[in-house]
């Protein structure tokens, strides 16, 4: 198997699919197709049809060496894909892992809670190591500012929602494979929504300053429209 990044991210997102007849036959027609493993990449029970990427050519004629090639571009969604080459009744399949590398799952802590899991996106808390460090630091600083001694009441813990899915790529909030809908930035493990509804408004200036000092100076304040801050690490 091989690995590429989802389209719409900063990494390489193409694979050159090569098929060769045996014995070598010139002028044979090779058909390339792709499919995605159901449920992979953290996407479960979605509506609509899952995108499977695109080929530079779906049908290619072999050259004198019996070989044909087509470039496959990954979809915007992370997950396992299978590239298939078919010649007559013969076929061969190769697995491609469409993912953002080096993501890690952020576990819950005593100063914050992981929220937002759904049946369609059951695990929504994958981040880069730097984002994980920033998020744990933010929660620790917030606790220290308002509960410097003793434990923090569970209802007052910061609520972290919707980071990235386990393989990264587009986080289709409505679970309908929409590539252009909301959550455009939740692709590479550097974003997190922090709920504001359980944070007293008198604490907002201090918390927002903590965002800045802990690595998210360009956070987006969406408290007026979506009851959260959108962090960017």
PDB file of C-alpha atoms in Angstrom:
ATOM      1  CA  UNK A   1       0.000   0.000   0.000  1.00  0.00           C
ATOM      2  CA  UNK A   2       0.993   3.662  -0.283  1.00  0.00           C
ATOM      3  CA  UNK A   3      -0.140   6.921   1.291  1.00  0.00           C
ATOM      4  CA  UNK A   4      -1.050  10.391   0.055  1.00  0.00           C
ATOM      5  CA  UNK A   5      -2.597  13.462   1.612  1.00  0.00           C
ATOM      6  CA  UNK A   6      -6.257  14.351   1.003  1.00  0.00           C
ATOM      7  CA  UNK A   7      -6.794  16.948  -1.696  1.00  0.00           C
ATOM      8  CA  UNK A   8      -7.283  20.419  -0.272  1.00  0.00           C
ATOM      9  CA  UNK A   9      -4.369  20.024   2.131  1.00  0.00           C
ATOM     10  CA  UNK A  10      -0.728  20.964   1.732  1.00  0.00           C
ATOM     11  CA  UNK A  11       0.802  17.559   1.026  1.00  0.00           C
ATOM     12  CA  UNK A  12       1.243  15.386  -2.092  1.00  0.00           C
ATOM     13  CA  UNK A  13      -2.126  14.093  -3.247  1.00  0.00           C
ATOM     14  CA  UNK A  14      -1.414  12.062  -6.375  1.00  0.00           C
ATOM     15  CA  UNK A  15      -0.442   8.493  -7.212  1.00  0.00           C
ATOM     16  CA  UNK A  16       0.735   7.275 -10.603  1.00  0.00           C
ATOM     17  CA  UNK A  17      -1.128   4.033 -11.198  1.00  0.00           C
ATOM     18  CA  UNK A  18       0.818   1.657 -13.453  1.00  0.00           C
ATOM     19  CA  UNK A  19      -0.586  -1.518 -14.981  1.00  0.00           C
ATOM     20  CA  UNK A  20       1.207  -3.986 -17.238  1.00  0.00           C
ATOM     21  CA  UNK A  21      -0.123  -6.938 -19.182  1.00  0.00           C
ATOM     22  CA  UNK A  22       1.613 -10.274 -18.886  1.00  0.00           C
ATOM     23  CA  UNK A  23       2.769 -11.183 -21.425  1.00  0.00           C
ATOM     24  CA  UNK A  24       3.369  -7.664 -22.735  1.00  0.00           C
ATOM     25  CA  UNK A  25       0.710  -6.732 -25.277  1.00  0.00           C
ATOM     26  CA  UNK A  26       0.697  -3.467 -27.169  1.00  0.00           C
ATOM     27  CA  UNK A  27      -2.649  -1.792 -27.775  1.00  0.00           C
ATOM     28  CA  UNK A  28      -4.508  -3.456 -24.917  1.00  0.00           C
ATOM     29  CA  UNK A  29      -7.152  -1.378 -23.136  1.00  0.00           C
ATOM     30  CA  UNK A  30      -6.641  -0.885 -19.393  1.00  0.00           C
ATOM     31  CA  UNK A  31      -9.493   0.584 -17.347  1.00  0.00           C
ATOM     32  CA  UNK A  32      -8.675   2.343 -14.082  1.00  0.00           C
ATOM     33  CA  UNK A  33     -11.229   2.759 -11.299  1.00  0.00           C
ATOM     34  CA  UNK A  34     -11.255   3.643  -7.607  1.00  0.00           C
ATOM     35  CA  UNK A  35     -13.355   2.870  -4.552  1.00  0.00           C
ATOM     36  CA  UNK A  36     -13.274   3.835  -0.886  1.00  0.00           C
ATOM     37  CA  UNK A  37     -13.532   1.526   2.093  1.00  0.00           C
ATOM     38  CA  UNK A  38     -16.844   2.103   3.843  1.00  0.00           C
ATOM     39  CA  UNK A  39     -16.500   3.765   7.233  1.00  0.00           C
ATOM     40  CA  UNK A  40     -12.837   4.594   6.791  1.00  0.00           C
ATOM     41  CA  UNK A  41     -11.323   7.918   7.786  1.00  0.00           C
ATOM     42  CA  UNK A  42     -13.820   8.438  10.601  1.00  0.00           C
ATOM     43  CA  UNK A  43     -16.830   8.784   8.283  1.00  0.00           C
ATOM     44  CA  UNK A  44     -19.757   6.498   9.177  1.00  0.00           C
ATOM     45  CA  UNK A  45     -23.290   6.133   7.824  1.00  0.00           C
ATOM     46  CA  UNK A  46     -23.162   9.175   5.569  1.00  0.00           C
ATOM     47  CA  UNK A  47     -25.820  10.245   3.106  1.00  0.00           C
ATOM     48  CA  UNK A  48     -24.994  10.525  -0.577  1.00  0.00           C
ATOM     49  CA  UNK A  49     -22.142   9.053  -2.585  1.00  0.00           C
ATOM     50  CA  UNK A  50     -18.593   9.138  -1.278  1.00  0.00           C
ATOM     51  CA  UNK A  51     -16.084  10.792  -3.656  1.00  0.00           C
ATOM     52  CA  UNK A  52     -13.332   8.413  -4.726  1.00  0.00           C
ATOM     53  CA  UNK A  53     -10.860  10.754  -6.417  1.00  0.00           C
ATOM     54  CA  UNK A  54     -10.190  11.257 -10.106  1.00  0.00           C
ATOM     55  CA  UNK A  55      -7.909   9.808 -12.783  1.00  0.00           C
ATOM     56  CA  UNK A  56      -6.128  11.727 -15.494  1.00  0.00           C
ATOM     57  CA  UNK A  57      -7.588   9.055 -17.795  1.00  0.00           C
ATOM     58  CA  UNK A  58      -9.928   6.208 -16.899  1.00  0.00           C
ATOM     59  CA  UNK A  59      -9.077   4.215 -20.015  1.00  0.00           C
ATOM     60  CA  UNK A  60      -5.501   3.901 -21.288  1.00  0.00           C
ATOM     61  CA  UNK A  61      -4.023   1.902 -24.171  1.00  0.00           C
ATOM     62  CA  UNK A  62      -0.835  -0.023 -23.446  1.00  0.00           C
ATOM     63  CA  UNK A  63       2.384   0.815 -25.237  1.00  0.00           C
ATOM     64  CA  UNK A  64       4.892  -1.551 -26.812  1.00  0.00           C
ATOM     65  CA  UNK A  65       5.974  -2.731 -23.350  1.00  0.00           C
ATOM     66  CA  UNK A  66       2.402  -3.646 -22.388  1.00  0.00           C
ATOM     67  CA  UNK A  67       2.273  -0.870 -19.819  1.00  0.00           C
ATOM     68  CA  UNK A  68      -0.343   1.802 -19.159  1.00  0.00           C
ATOM     69  CA  UNK A  69      -0.361   4.626 -16.613  1.00  0.00           C
ATOM     70  CA  UNK A  70      -2.888   7.063 -15.192  1.00  0.00           C
ATOM     71  CA  UNK A  71      -2.464   9.644 -12.426  1.00  0.00           C
ATOM     72  CA  UNK A  72      -4.957   9.395  -9.590  1.00  0.00           C
ATOM     73  CA  UNK A  73      -5.753  12.465  -7.476  1.00  0.00           C
ATOM     74  CA  UNK A  74      -7.090  11.795  -4.000  1.00  0.00           C
ATOM     75  CA  UNK A  75     -10.502  13.018  -2.802  1.00  0.00           C
ATOM     76  CA  UNK A  76     -10.785  15.746  -0.164  1.00  0.00           C
ATOM     77  CA  UNK A  77     -11.854  13.151   2.424  1.00  0.00           C
ATOM     78  CA  UNK A  78      -9.391  11.013   4.340  1.00  0.00           C
ATOM     79  CA  UNK A  79      -9.729   7.239   4.465  1.00  0.00           C
ATOM     80  CA  UNK A  80      -8.700   4.056   2.710  1.00  0.00           C
ATOM     81  CA  UNK A  81      -9.016   3.977  -1.077  1.00  0.00           C
ATOM     82  CA  UNK A  82      -8.463   1.155  -3.542  1.00  0.00           C
ATOM     83  CA  UNK A  83      -7.192   1.713  -7.067  1.00  0.00           C
ATOM     84  CA  UNK A  84      -8.092  -0.993  -9.550  1.00  0.00           C
ATOM     85  CA  UNK A  85      -6.747  -1.727 -13.034  1.00  0.00           C
ATOM     86  CA  UNK A  86      -8.830  -4.002 -15.250  1.00  0.00           C
ATOM     87  CA  UNK A  87      -7.860  -5.705 -18.517  1.00  0.00           C
ATOM     88  CA  UNK A  88     -10.502  -8.012 -19.911  1.00  0.00           C
ATOM     89  CA  UNK A  89     -11.287 -10.457 -17.124  1.00  0.00           C
ATOM     90  CA  UNK A  90      -8.051  -9.740 -15.275  1.00  0.00           C
ATOM     91  CA  UNK A  91      -7.622  -7.079 -12.607  1.00  0.00           C
ATOM     92  CA  UNK A  92      -5.245  -5.894  -9.916  1.00  0.00           C
ATOM     93  CA  UNK A  93      -5.914  -3.651  -6.922  1.00  0.00           C
ATOM     94  CA  UNK A  94      -3.670  -1.438  -4.819  1.00  0.00           C
ATOM     95  CA  UNK A  95      -4.617   0.135  -1.483  1.00  0.00           C
ATOM     96  CA  UNK A  96      -3.871   3.801  -0.865  1.00  0.00           C
ATOM     97  CA  UNK A  97      -4.124   5.363   2.585  1.00  0.00           C
ATOM     98  CA  UNK A  98      -5.445   8.904   2.161  1.00  0.00           C
ATOM     99  CA  UNK A  99      -4.367  10.650   5.340  1.00  0.00           C
ATOM    100  CA  UNK A 100      -2.668  13.568   6.997  1.00  0.00           C
ATOM    101  CA  UNK A 101       0.390  12.011   8.646  1.00  0.00           C
ATOM    102  CA  UNK A 102       1.354  12.271  12.314  1.00  0.00           C
ATOM    103  CA  UNK A 103      -2.065  13.078  13.756  1.00  0.00           C
ATOM    104  CA  UNK A 104      -2.688  11.932  17.313  1.00  0.00           C
ATOM    105  CA  UNK A 105      -5.870  11.502  19.297  1.00  0.00           C
ATOM    106  CA  UNK A 106      -6.299  14.025  22.092  1.00  0.00           C
ATOM    107  CA  UNK A 107      -7.587  12.276  25.191  1.00  0.00           C
ATOM    108  CA  UNK A 108      -9.741  13.956  27.812  1.00  0.00           C
ATOM    109  CA  UNK A 109      -8.232  15.625  30.859  1.00  0.00           C
ATOM    110  CA  UNK A 110      -9.104  17.011  34.259  1.00  0.00           C
ATOM    111  CA  UNK A 111      -9.288  20.571  32.942  1.00  0.00           C
ATOM    112  CA  UNK A 112     -11.137  20.057  29.653  1.00  0.00           C
ATOM    113  CA  UNK A 113     -13.726  17.778  28.069  1.00  0.00           C
ATOM    114  CA  UNK A 114     -13.903  16.301  24.573  1.00  0.00           C
ATOM    115  CA  UNK A 115     -17.397  16.806  23.148  1.00  0.00           C
ATOM    116  CA  UNK A 116     -19.189  16.600  19.809  1.00  0.00           C
ATOM    117  CA  UNK A 117     -18.915  12.903  18.970  1.00  0.00           C
ATOM    118  CA  UNK A 118     -21.714  11.754  16.661  1.00  0.00           C
ATOM    119  CA  UNK A 119     -22.774   8.468  15.088  1.00  0.00           C
ATOM    120  CA  UNK A 120     -21.569   9.745  11.711  1.00  0.00           C
ATOM    121  CA  UNK A 121     -18.259  11.126  13.043  1.00  0.00           C
ATOM    122  CA  UNK A 122     -17.664   9.080  16.199  1.00  0.00           C
ATOM    123  CA  UNK A 123     -14.085  10.270  16.801  1.00  0.00           C
ATOM    124  CA  UNK A 124     -13.500  13.963  16.212  1.00  0.00           C
ATOM    125  CA  UNK A 125     -10.428  14.738  18.308  1.00  0.00           C
ATOM    126  CA  UNK A 126      -7.322  14.155  16.155  1.00  0.00           C
ATOM    127  CA  UNK A 127      -4.644  16.849  16.223  1.00  0.00           C
ATOM    128  CA  UNK A 128      -0.976  17.558  15.588  1.00  0.00           C
ATOM    129  CA  UNK A 129       1.423  17.342  18.510  1.00  0.00           C
ATOM    130  CA  UNK A 130       1.738  21.132  18.634  1.00  0.00           C
ATOM    131  CA  UNK A 131      -2.043  21.573  18.727  1.00  0.00           C
ATOM    132  CA  UNK A 132      -2.296  18.963  21.490  1.00  0.00           C
ATOM    133  CA  UNK A 133       0.291  20.867  23.495  1.00  0.00           C
ATOM    134  CA  UNK A 134      -1.529  24.147  22.917  1.00  0.00           C
ATOM    135  CA  UNK A 135      -4.920  22.771  23.906  1.00  0.00           C
ATOM    136  CA  UNK A 136      -3.717  21.152  27.106  1.00  0.00           C
ATOM    137  CA  UNK A 137      -1.817  24.334  27.944  1.00  0.00           C
ATOM    138  CA  UNK A 138      -4.867  26.528  27.369  1.00  0.00           C
ATOM    139  CA  UNK A 139      -6.984  24.398  29.681  1.00  0.00           C
ATOM    140  CA  UNK A 140      -4.266  24.338  32.323  1.00  0.00           C
ATOM    141  CA  UNK A 141      -3.846  28.124  32.228  1.00  0.00           C
ATOM    142  CA  UNK A 142      -7.613  28.650  32.404  1.00  0.00           C
ATOM    143  CA  UNK A 143      -7.875  26.384  35.419  1.00  0.00           C
ATOM    144  CA  UNK A 144      -4.975  28.151  37.109  1.00  0.00           C
ATOM    145  CA  UNK A 145      -6.576  31.552  36.489  1.00  0.00           C
ATOM    146  CA  UNK A 146      -9.910  30.696  38.095  1.00  0.00           C
ATOM    147  CA  UNK A 147      -9.335  27.590  40.194  1.00  0.00           C
ATOM    148  CA  UNK A 148      -5.735  27.898  41.386  1.00  0.00           C
ATOM    149  CA  UNK A 149      -6.306  25.523  44.293  1.00  0.00           C
ATOM    150  CA  UNK A 150      -8.337  22.349  44.337  1.00  0.00           C
ATOM    151  CA  UNK A 151     -10.146  20.741  41.433  1.00  0.00           C
ATOM    152  CA  UNK A 152     -12.196  22.409  38.729  1.00  0.00           C
ATOM    153  CA  UNK A 153     -15.948  21.598  38.645  1.00  0.00           C
ATOM    154  CA  UNK A 154     -16.588  19.302  35.689  1.00  0.00           C
ATOM    155  CA  UNK A 155     -19.223  21.669  34.314  1.00  0.00           C
ATOM    156  CA  UNK A 156     -16.688  24.480  34.135  1.00  0.00           C
ATOM    157  CA  UNK A 157     -14.070  22.586  32.153  1.00  0.00           C
ATOM    158  CA  UNK A 158     -13.321  23.930  28.694  1.00  0.00           C
ATOM    159  CA  UNK A 159     -15.240  22.008  26.060  1.00  0.00           C
ATOM    160  CA  UNK A 160     -13.190  21.024  23.022  1.00  0.00           C
ATOM    161  CA  UNK A 161     -15.225  20.113  19.972  1.00  0.00           C
ATOM    162  CA  UNK A 162     -14.458  19.076  16.375  1.00  0.00           C
ATOM    163  CA  UNK A 163     -10.724  19.076  15.791  1.00  0.00           C
ATOM    164  CA  UNK A 164     -10.010  16.769  12.829  1.00  0.00           C
ATOM    165  CA  UNK A 165     -11.086  13.258  11.898  1.00  0.00           C
ATOM    166  CA  UNK A 166      -8.638  10.404  12.341  1.00  0.00           C
ATOM    167  CA  UNK A 167      -7.202  10.574   8.818  1.00  0.00           C
ATOM    168  CA  UNK A 168      -7.682  14.295   8.390  1.00  0.00           C
ATOM    169  CA  UNK A 169      -9.200  15.718   5.233  1.00  0.00           C
ATOM    170  CA  UNK A 170     -12.555  17.464   4.876  1.00  0.00           C
ATOM    171  CA  UNK A 171     -14.746  17.281   7.976  1.00  0.00           C
ATOM    172  CA  UNK A 172     -18.227  17.254   6.425  1.00  0.00           C
ATOM    173  CA  UNK A 173     -20.245  18.395   9.415  1.00  0.00           C
ATOM    174  CA  UNK A 174     -23.572  17.381   7.862  1.00  0.00           C
ATOM    175  CA  UNK A 175     -22.245  13.901   6.986  1.00  0.00           C
ATOM    176  CA  UNK A 176     -23.245  14.250   3.341  1.00  0.00           C
ATOM    177  CA  UNK A 177     -19.850  14.265   1.566  1.00  0.00           C
ATOM    178  CA  UNK A 178     -20.148  17.994   0.889  1.00  0.00           C
ATOM    179  CA  UNK A 179     -16.705  19.244  -0.106  1.00  0.00           C
ATOM    180  CA  UNK A 180     -17.577  22.941   0.071  1.00  0.00           C
ATOM    181  CA  UNK A 181     -19.748  23.139   3.195  1.00  0.00           C
ATOM    182  CA  UNK A 182     -18.799  24.399   6.660  1.00  0.00           C
ATOM    183  CA  UNK A 183     -15.803  23.247   8.726  1.00  0.00           C
ATOM    184  CA  UNK A 184     -13.462  24.055   5.859  1.00  0.00           C
ATOM    185  CA  UNK A 185     -10.397  24.360   8.102  1.00  0.00           C
ATOM    186  CA  UNK A 186     -10.809  21.198  10.190  1.00  0.00           C
ATOM    187  CA  UNK A 187      -8.580  19.124   7.883  1.00  0.00           C
ATOM    188  CA  UNK A 188      -5.041  18.854   9.200  1.00  0.00           C
ATOM    189  CA  UNK A 189      -5.288  18.695  12.985  1.00  0.00           C
ATOM    190  CA  UNK A 190      -4.558  22.346  13.765  1.00  0.00           C
ATOM    191  CA  UNK A 191      -8.095  23.553  14.538  1.00  0.00           C
ATOM    192  CA  UNK A 192     -10.447  23.124  17.461  1.00  0.00           C
ATOM    193  CA  UNK A 193     -13.757  24.705  18.455  1.00  0.00           C
ATOM    194  CA  UNK A 194     -13.898  25.774  22.119  1.00  0.00           C
ATOM    195  CA  UNK A 195     -17.406  26.127  23.488  1.00  0.00           C
ATOM    196  CA  UNK A 196     -18.334  29.458  25.063  1.00  0.00           C
ATOM    197  CA  UNK A 197     -21.709  28.632  26.609  1.00  0.00           C
ATOM    198  CA  UNK A 198     -20.213  27.377  29.886  1.00  0.00           C
ATOM    199  CA  UNK A 199     -17.615  30.147  30.134  1.00  0.00           C
ATOM    200  CA  UNK A 200     -18.875  33.260  31.970  1.00  0.00           C
ATOM    201  CA  UNK A 201     -18.587  36.282  29.692  1.00  0.00           C
ATOM    202  CA  UNK A 202     -16.520  38.067  32.338  1.00  0.00           C
ATOM    203  CA  UNK A 203     -13.792  35.474  31.714  1.00  0.00           C
ATOM    204  CA  UNK A 204     -13.759  35.774  27.942  1.00  0.00           C
ATOM    205  CA  UNK A 205     -11.008  38.437  27.690  1.00  0.00           C
ATOM    206  CA  UNK A 206      -8.673  36.394  29.868  1.00  0.00           C
ATOM    207  CA  UNK A 207      -9.402  33.165  27.996  1.00  0.00           C
ATOM    208  CA  UNK A 208      -8.846  34.820  24.635  1.00  0.00           C
ATOM    209  CA  UNK A 209      -5.497  36.122  25.819  1.00  0.00           C
ATOM    210  CA  UNK A 210      -4.622  32.573  26.852  1.00  0.00           C
ATOM    211  CA  UNK A 211      -5.439  31.433  23.293  1.00  0.00           C
ATOM    212  CA  UNK A 212      -2.889  33.940  22.008  1.00  0.00           C
ATOM    213  CA  UNK A 213      -0.116  33.049  24.424  1.00  0.00           C
ATOM    214  CA  UNK A 214      -0.628  29.310  23.903  1.00  0.00           C
ATOM    215  CA  UNK A 215      -0.156  29.333  20.137  1.00  0.00           C
ATOM    216  CA  UNK A 216      -3.451  30.434  18.587  1.00  0.00           C
ATOM    217  CA  UNK A 217      -3.113  34.187  17.974  1.00  0.00           C
ATOM    218  CA  UNK A 218      -5.267  34.016  14.849  1.00  0.00           C
ATOM    219  CA  UNK A 219      -8.278  32.361  16.466  1.00  0.00           C
ATOM    220  CA  UNK A 220     -11.725  33.233  15.122  1.00  0.00           C
ATOM    221  CA  UNK A 221     -14.312  34.563  17.568  1.00  0.00           C
ATOM    222  CA  UNK A 222     -17.617  32.941  16.604  1.00  0.00           C
ATOM    223  CA  UNK A 223     -19.300  33.317  19.975  1.00  0.00           C
ATOM    224  CA  UNK A 224     -22.043  35.546  18.555  1.00  0.00           C
ATOM    225  CA  UNK A 225     -23.122  33.104  15.858  1.00  0.00           C
ATOM    226  CA  UNK A 226     -21.987  29.624  16.878  1.00  0.00           C
ATOM    227  CA  UNK A 227     -21.248  29.730  20.636  1.00  0.00           C
ATOM    228  CA  UNK A 228     -17.572  28.925  20.257  1.00  0.00           C
ATOM    229  CA  UNK A 229     -14.100  30.136  19.442  1.00  0.00           C
ATOM    230  CA  UNK A 230     -12.430  28.541  16.421  1.00  0.00           C
ATOM    231  CA  UNK A 231      -8.767  28.001  17.268  1.00  0.00           C
ATOM    232  CA  UNK A 232      -5.961  27.922  14.712  1.00  0.00           C
ATOM    233  CA  UNK A 233      -2.570  26.577  15.787  1.00  0.00           C
TER     234      UNK A 233
END
